[in-house]
PDB file of C-alpha atoms in Angstrom:
ATOM      1  CA  ASN W 976      15.889  77.621  31.096  1.00 43.00           C
ATOM      2  CA  SER W 977      13.769  80.927  32.195  1.00 45.00           C
ATOM      3  CA  PHE W 978      16.906  81.991  33.819  1.00 43.00           C
ATOM      4  CA  CYS W 979      19.421  81.631  31.482  1.00 47.00           C
ATOM      5  CA  THR W 980      17.253  82.981  28.513  1.00 48.00           C
ATOM      6  CA  LEU W 981      16.450  86.608  30.528  1.00 45.00           C
ATOM      7  CA  LEU W 982      20.329  85.864  30.815  1.00 43.00           C
ATOM      8  CA  GLU W 983      20.756  86.187  27.128  1.00 48.00           C
ATOM      9  CA  MET W 984      18.204  89.049  26.638  1.00 46.00           C
ATOM     10  CA  ALA W 985      19.889  90.740  29.264  1.00 44.00           C
ATOM     11  CA  THR W 986      23.268  90.432  28.007  1.00 40.00           C
ATOM     12  CA  GLY W 987      21.822  91.602  24.049  1.00 43.00           C
ATOM     13  CA  GLY W 988      20.355  88.382  22.564  1.00 46.00           C
ATOM     14  CA  PHE W 989      16.797  88.716  21.431  1.00 44.00           C
ATOM     15  CA  SER W 990      15.930  85.026  20.537  1.00 45.00           C
ATOM     16  CA  GLY W 991      13.699  83.253  23.144  1.00 46.00           C
ATOM     17  CA  PHE W 992      12.035  86.162  24.434  1.00 46.00           C
ATOM     18  CA  SER W 993       8.369  84.721  23.619  1.00 48.00           C
ATOM     19  CA  THR W 994       8.274  82.016  26.263  1.00 50.00           C
ATOM     20  CA  VAL W 995      10.219  84.210  29.442  1.00 47.00           C
ATOM     21  CA  PHE W 996       7.824  86.701  28.252  1.00 48.00           C
ATOM     22  CA  HIS W 997       4.647  84.046  28.642  1.00 53.00           C
ATOM     23  CA  ASP W 998       6.069  82.810  31.654  1.00 54.00           C
ATOM     24  CA  LEU W 999       6.586  86.271  33.656  1.00 54.00           C
ATOM     25  CA  ALA W1000       2.534  85.941  34.149  1.00 62.00           C
ATOM     26  CA  LEU W1001       4.102  82.206  36.228  1.00 66.00           C
ATOM     27  CA  HIS W1002       6.903  84.226  38.484  1.00 70.00           C
ATOM     28  CA  ILE W1003       4.753  86.561  39.331  1.00 71.00           C
ATOM     29  CA  ARG W1004       1.232  84.875  40.314  1.00 73.00           C
ATOM     30  CA  LEU W1005       2.696  81.590  41.438  1.00 77.00           C
ATOM     31  CA  PRO W1006       4.543  83.555  44.785  1.00 81.00           C
ATOM     32  CA  CYS W1007       1.100  85.560  44.874  1.00 81.00           C
ATOM     33  CA  LEU W1008      -0.590  81.935  44.851  1.00 81.00           C
ATOM     34  CA  GLY W1009       0.976  81.152  47.197  1.00 81.00           C
ATOM     35  CA  LEU W1010      -0.514  83.836  49.763  1.00 82.00           C
ATOM     36  CA  LEU W1011      -3.885  83.962  48.802  1.00 83.00           C
ATOM     37  CA  TRP W1012      -4.079  80.242  50.193  1.00 84.00           C
ATOM     38  CA  VAL W1013      -1.661  80.955  53.881  1.00 81.00           C
ATOM     39  CA  ALA W1014      -4.011  83.888  54.161  1.00 81.00           C
ATOM     40  CA  GLY W1015      -6.737  81.462  53.034  1.00 82.00           C
ATOM     41  CA  TYR W1016      -5.771  78.722  54.793  1.00 81.00           C
ATOM     42  CA  ASN W1017      -5.368  81.185  58.157  1.00 80.00           C
ATOM     43  CA  THR W1018      -9.290  82.729  57.537  1.00 81.00           C
ATOM     44  CA  HIS W1019     -10.713  78.889  57.616  1.00 82.00           C
ATOM     45  CA  LEU W1020      -8.516  78.168  61.506  1.00 81.00           C
ATOM     46  CA  TYR W1021      -9.802  81.279  62.755  1.00 82.00           C
ATOM     47  CA  TRP W1022     -13.074  79.983  61.839  1.00 84.00           C
ATOM     48  CA  GLU W1023     -11.973  76.603  63.102  1.00 85.00           C
ATOM     49  CA  ALA W1024     -11.431  77.849  66.285  1.00 83.00           C
ATOM     50  CA  GLY W1025     -13.974  79.751  66.706  1.00 83.00           C
ATOM     51  CA  GLN W1026     -16.119  76.566  67.116  1.00 84.00           C
ATOM     52  CA  ALA W1027     -13.947  74.994  69.993  1.00 82.00           C
ATOM     53  CA  TRP W1028     -16.935  74.645  72.509  1.00 80.00           C
ATOM     54  CA  GLN W1029     -19.092  73.259  69.370  1.00 84.00           C
ATOM     55  CA  PRO W1030     -19.911  69.067  70.302  1.00 83.00           C
ATOM     56  CA  ASN W1031     -17.690  67.551  67.486  1.00 86.00           C
ATOM     57  CA  ALA W1032     -15.305  70.695  66.809  1.00 88.00           C
ATOM     58  CA  ARG W1033     -12.231  70.892  65.299  1.00 89.00           C
ATOM     59  CA  PHE W1034     -10.629  72.410  67.725  1.00 90.00           C
ATOM     60  CA  LYS W1035     -10.748  71.285  71.426  1.00 90.00           C
ATOM     61  CA  THR W1036      -8.748  73.338  74.411  1.00 90.00           C
ATOM     62  CA  THR W1037      -6.773  71.500  76.596  1.00 91.00           C
ATOM     63  CA  LYS W1038      -4.591  72.203  80.304  1.00 92.00           C
ATOM     64  CA  GLY W1039      -0.931  72.898  79.407  1.00 94.00           C
ATOM     65  CA  LYS W1040       1.409  74.595  81.598  1.00 94.00           C
ATOM     66  CA  LEU W1041       2.673  78.581  80.948  1.00 94.00           C
ATOM     67  CA  THR W1042       6.521  78.069  81.255  1.00 94.00           C
ATOM     68  CA  LYS W1043       7.771  81.950  79.739  1.00 92.00           C
ATOM     69  CA  LEU W1044       5.538  85.034  79.744  1.00 92.00           C
ATOM     70  CA  GLN W1045       7.376  88.558  78.072  1.00 90.00           C
ATOM     71  CA  ARG W1046       6.266  91.395  78.325  1.00 90.00           C
ATOM     72  CA  MET W1047       6.526  93.438  74.718  1.00 86.00           C
ATOM     73  CA  LYS W1048       6.276  96.843  73.857  1.00 84.00           C
ATOM     74  CA  TYR W1049       6.099  97.861  70.344  1.00 81.00           C
ATOM     75  CA  SER W1050       6.598 102.177  69.004  1.00 78.00           C
ATOM     76  CA  TYR W1051       3.970 102.073  67.294  1.00 75.00           C
ATOM     77  CA  VAL W1052       1.288 100.579  69.764  1.00 75.00           C
ATOM     78  CA  ALA W1053      -0.202 102.392  72.979  1.00 78.00           C
ATOM     79  CA  VAL W1054      -0.249  99.167  74.746  1.00 83.00           C
ATOM     80  CA  PRO W1055       2.447  96.063  75.640  1.00 87.00           C
ATOM     81  CA  ARG W1056       1.688  92.707  73.796  1.00 87.00           C
ATOM     82  CA  TYR W1057       2.705  89.865  75.495  1.00 90.00           C
ATOM     83  CA  ALA W1058       5.093  87.197  74.299  1.00 89.00           C
ATOM     84  CA  VAL W1059       3.995  83.080  75.816  1.00 91.00           C
ATOM     85  CA  GLU W1060       5.623  80.268  75.250  1.00 92.00           C
ATOM     86  CA  TYR W1061       3.970  77.272  77.170  1.00 94.00           C
ATOM     87  CA  GLU W1062       3.973  73.104  76.587  1.00 95.00           C
ATOM     88  CA  TYR W1063       0.731  71.450  77.053  1.00 95.00           C
ATOM     89  CA  GLU W1064      -0.430  66.998  76.696  1.00 94.00           C
ATOM     90  CA  VAL W1065      -2.672  65.379  74.177  1.00 93.00           C
ATOM     91  CA  ASP W1066      -3.199  62.233  74.421  1.00 91.00           C
ATOM     92  CA  GLY W1067       0.043  61.589  75.924  1.00 91.00           C
ATOM     93  CA  VAL W1068       1.927  63.491  73.823  1.00 93.00           C
ATOM     94  CA  LYS W1069       3.896  66.321  75.684  1.00 94.00           C
ATOM     95  CA  TYR W1070       3.745  69.500  73.073  1.00 94.00           C
ATOM     96  CA  LYS W1071       5.624  73.192  72.616  1.00 92.00           C
ATOM     97  CA  SER W1072       4.884  76.398  71.007  1.00 89.00           C
ATOM     98  CA  LYS W1073       5.203  80.285  71.268  1.00 87.00           C
ATOM     99  CA  ARG W1074       2.159  80.114  69.284  1.00 87.00           C
ATOM    100  CA  ALA W1075      -0.070  82.990  70.726  1.00 86.00           C
ATOM    101  CA  THR W1076      -2.932  83.100  68.696  1.00 84.00           C
ATOM    102  CA  THR W1077      -5.192  80.815  66.294  1.00 80.00           C
ATOM    103  CA  GLY W1078      -4.207  83.064  63.740  1.00 69.00           C
ATOM    104  CA  SER W1079      -0.452  82.675  62.711  1.00 66.00           C
ATOM    105  CA  PRO W1080      -0.082  77.647  62.111  1.00 59.00           C
ATOM    106  CA  TYR W1081       2.846  78.810  60.706  1.00 62.00           C
ATOM    107  CA  ARG W1082       4.993  80.918  63.933  1.00 63.00           C
ATOM    108  CA  ASP W1083       6.777  77.774  64.798  1.00 61.00           C
ATOM    109  CA  TRP W1084       8.305  77.766  60.475  1.00 63.00           C
ATOM    110  CA  MET W1085       9.539  81.467  61.508  1.00 62.00           C
ATOM    111  CA  GLY W1086      11.908  81.114  64.331  1.00 62.00           C
ATOM    112  CA  ASP W1087      13.233  84.342  65.939  1.00 69.00           C
ATOM    113  CA  TRP W1088      12.670  86.798  62.735  1.00 72.00           C
ATOM    114  CA  TYR W1089       8.565  87.463  64.378  1.00 73.00           C
ATOM    115  CA  THR W1090       7.758  86.900  67.589  1.00 78.00           C
ATOM    116  CA  ASP W1091       3.610  86.178  67.866  1.00 81.00           C
ATOM    117  CA  THR W1092       1.943  88.422  70.456  1.00 84.00           C
ATOM    118  CA  ILE W1093      -1.789  88.210  72.355  1.00 85.00           C
ATOM    119  CA  THR W1094      -2.675  91.696  73.141  1.00 84.00           C
ATOM    120  CA  GLU W1095      -2.945  93.890  77.092  1.00 85.00           C
ATOM    121  CA  ALA W1096      -7.067  92.769  76.405  1.00 85.00           C
ATOM    122  CA  GLN W1097      -6.362  88.862  75.583  1.00 86.00           C
ATOM    123  CA  TYR W1098      -4.248  88.321  78.206  1.00 86.00           C
ATOM    124  CA  LEU W1099      -6.426  90.472  80.977  1.00 85.00           C
ATOM    125  CA  GLN W1100      -9.371  88.571  79.799  1.00 84.00           C
ATOM    126  CA  SER W1101      -7.613  84.907  80.002  1.00 85.00           C
ATOM    127  CA  VAL W1102      -9.137  82.058  82.186  1.00 78.00           C
ATOM    128  CA  PRO W1103      -7.210  81.393  84.330  1.00 82.00           C
ATOM    129  CA  LEU W1104      -4.501  84.994  84.605  1.00 85.00           C
ATOM    130  CA  LEU W1105      -1.804  83.833  83.037  1.00 89.00           C
ATOM    131  CA  ARG W1106       0.996  83.701  85.041  1.00 90.00           C
ATOM    132  CA  ALA W1107       4.659  81.796  83.996  1.00 91.00           C
ATOM    133  CA  GLY W1108       4.850  78.382  86.033  1.00 91.00           C
ATOM    134  CA  GLU W1109       1.024  78.337  85.991  1.00 92.00           C
ATOM    135  CA  ARG W1110      -1.723  76.180  84.057  1.00 93.00           C
ATOM    136  CA  CYS W1111      -3.615  77.526  81.273  1.00 92.00           C
ATOM    137  CA  THR W1112      -6.058  77.463  78.906  1.00 90.00           C
ATOM    138  CA  VAL W1113      -5.007  75.985  75.159  1.00 92.00           C
ATOM    139  CA  LEU W1114      -6.653  75.922  72.344  1.00 90.00           C
ATOM    140  CA  TYR W1115      -5.415  73.701  69.676  1.00 91.00           C
ATOM    141  CA  ASP W1116      -6.099  71.084  66.753  1.00 89.00           C
ATOM    142  CA  SER W1117      -7.241  67.337  67.222  1.00 90.00           C
ATOM    143  CA  LYS W1118      -6.329  66.541  63.248  1.00 88.00           C
ATOM    144  CA  HIS W1119      -2.464  68.276  64.176  1.00 86.00           C
ATOM    145  CA  PRO W1120      -2.028  68.625  68.003  1.00 89.00           C
ATOM    146  CA  GLY W1121       1.659  69.348  67.618  1.00 85.00           C
ATOM    147  CA  SER W1122       0.722  72.671  64.888  1.00 82.00           C
ATOM    148  CA  HIS W1123      -1.912  75.290  64.968  1.00 84.00           C
ATOM    149  CA  SER W1124      -2.283  74.738  69.318  1.00 88.00           C
ATOM    150  CA  SER W1125      -2.313  78.607  70.491  1.00 87.00           C
ATOM    151  CA  ILE W1126      -3.477  81.270  73.248  1.00 89.00           C
ATOM    152  CA  ALA W1127      -5.758  83.235  72.057  1.00 86.00           C
ATOM    153  CA  HIS W1128      -8.116  83.183  69.382  1.00 82.00           C
ATOM    154  CA  ASP W1129      -7.760  85.925  66.694  1.00 76.00           C
ATOM    155  CA  ALA W1130      -7.639  86.036  62.888  1.00 68.00           C
ATOM    156  CA  ASN W1131      -4.273  88.631  63.039  1.00 67.00           C
ATOM    157  CA  SER W1132      -6.836  90.405  60.532  1.00 64.00           C
ATOM    158  CA  TRP W1133      -3.946  92.936  60.583  1.00 67.00           C
ATOM    159  CA  GLU W1134      -1.108  90.291  58.392  1.00 71.00           C
ATOM    160  CA  ILE W1135      -4.133  88.210  56.107  1.00 72.00           C
ATOM    161  CA  SER W1136      -4.558  91.911  55.164  1.00 73.00           C
ATOM    162  CA  LEU W1137      -0.816  92.760  53.663  1.00 76.00           C
ATOM    163  CA  MET W1138      -1.068  88.980  52.053  1.00 76.00           C
ATOM    164  CA  LEU W1139      -4.182  89.620  50.364  1.00 78.00           C
ATOM    165  CA  TYR W1140      -2.624  93.031  49.323  1.00 77.00           C
ATOM    166  CA  PHE W1141       0.280  91.898  47.873  1.00 79.00           C
ATOM    167  CA  GLY W1142      -1.789  88.610  46.701  1.00 79.00           C
ATOM    168  CA  VAL W1143      -4.009  90.195  44.688  1.00 80.00           C
ATOM    169  CA  PHE W1144      -2.755  93.373  43.656  1.00 79.00           C
ATOM    170  CA  PRO W1145       0.131  91.384  41.678  1.00 76.00           C
ATOM    171  CA  ILE W1146      -1.657  89.092  39.819  1.00 73.00           C
ATOM    172  CA  LEU W1147      -4.006  92.096  38.361  1.00 73.00           C
ATOM    173  CA  THR W1148      -1.124  94.162  37.327  1.00 73.00           C
ATOM    174  CA  ALA W1149       0.419  91.556  36.461  1.00 69.00           C
ATOM    175  CA  PRO W1150       0.450  92.476  32.554  1.00 70.00           C
ATOM    176  CA  LEU W1151       1.397  95.084  33.014  1.00 72.00           C
ATOM    177  CA  TRP W1152       4.444  94.782  34.454  1.00 70.00           C
ATOM    178  CA  GLN W1153       4.943  92.646  31.374  1.00 70.00           C
ATOM    179  CA  LEU W1154       4.490  95.357  29.236  1.00 72.00           C
ATOM    180  CA  GLN W1155       7.349  96.973  31.903  1.00 73.00           C
ATOM    181  CA  PHE W1156       9.635  94.355  30.884  1.00 73.00           C
ATOM    182  CA  TYR W1157       8.843  93.688  27.619  1.00 74.00           C
ATOM    183  CA  ASN W1158       9.081  97.983  26.861  1.00 76.00           C
ATOM    184  CA  TRP W1159      12.764  97.987  29.493  1.00 75.00           C
ATOM    185  CA  VAL W1160      13.991  94.790  27.129  1.00 74.00           C
ATOM    186  CA  THR W1161      13.042  96.991  23.386  1.00 76.00           C
ATOM    187  CA  ALA W1162      14.445  99.538  24.748  1.00 73.00           C
ATOM    188  CA  ARG W1163      18.002  98.193  25.523  1.00 71.00           C
ATOM    189  CA  GLN W1164      17.568  96.798  21.499  1.00 69.00           C
ATOM    190  CA  VAL W1165      17.580  99.841  20.379  1.00 65.00           C
ATOM    191  CA  ARG W1166      20.486 101.275  21.957  1.00 63.00           C
ATOM    192  CA  ARG W1167      22.672  99.059  21.263  1.00 61.00           C
ATOM    193  CA  MET W1168      22.064  98.699  16.979  1.00 60.00           C
ATOM    194  CA  ARG W1169      24.857 100.775  15.436  1.00 60.00           C
ATOM    195  CA  PHE W1170      23.844 101.958  12.216  1.00 59.00           C
ATOM    196  CA  LYS W1171      26.279 102.438   9.714  1.00 63.00           C
ATOM    197  CA  VAL W1172      25.883 105.255   6.939  1.00 61.00           C
ATOM    198  CA  PRO W1173      26.254 103.865   3.151  1.00 64.00           C
ATOM    199  CA  GLN W1174      29.483 106.208   1.312  1.00 69.00           C
ATOM    200  CA  TRP W1175      27.731 106.983  -1.065  1.00 67.00           C
ATOM    201  CA  ALA W1176      25.756 109.112   1.505  1.00 61.00           C
ATOM    202  CA  ASN W1177      28.026 110.808   3.340  1.00 64.00           C
ATOM    203  CA  PRO W1178      28.337 113.613   1.926  1.00 62.00           C
ATOM    204  CA  ASN W1179      32.333 114.277   2.641  1.00 59.00           C
TER     205      ASN W1179
END
C-alpha cells in the first residue's frame, strides 16, 4: 500500500515512487474536501435556520428548559460569552443539548474539547431572557430534532473562514507539496549514492 511504499522510499528504496507521487494528491485533497463539505453544510444549516419563522420551514421553534448557563471570559474577547445546556421535547421525545448556535451542528461530537457559546448581545436579546432553570426558546431541525438544535441563530463565521482556508489553500498548493516531496526524496537518494573511482583513474 501507499504507506509501505512511502516507508520504502524514505529508507532508500526508489521503486514504487510513481504510485506514492500520484496518491499524495488524495492524501492532501480528500481531508480538504471534507473540510469544505463541513463548511458548506454549516452555511446551509445557518440559512435554513434563518427561515424558521416561515411556513413549511425546515427549522422550527419550541419551548425548552435551560438547565445550565455559564458565563465564560476569554482573554481575546472584551465581552463575556455564555455556555448553555438545555432540554426540550419534540413529538413526545426529550432531548438534551449543549449546542448554542445554528452554525455548529457538530458540537456534541466534540465533547469537552470545545464549548459552544453565545455572545453577550445574543444573551441580552433572547426572548425570554435566559436564566438557568427557566424556559427558553429552542431552534430545532424538524428532520433531525436531536442533531441541530440551538439557542441563537449564528453562523460562527470565524470557524467557517478557518475551514475554508484550510480546505482551499492545500488543494491549490497540492502540486507544490508534491514537488517538494519529490525533491526531498531525490535529495535523499543522491546522498545515499556511493561513487567508486576506478583504479586506473587513481593517481596513487
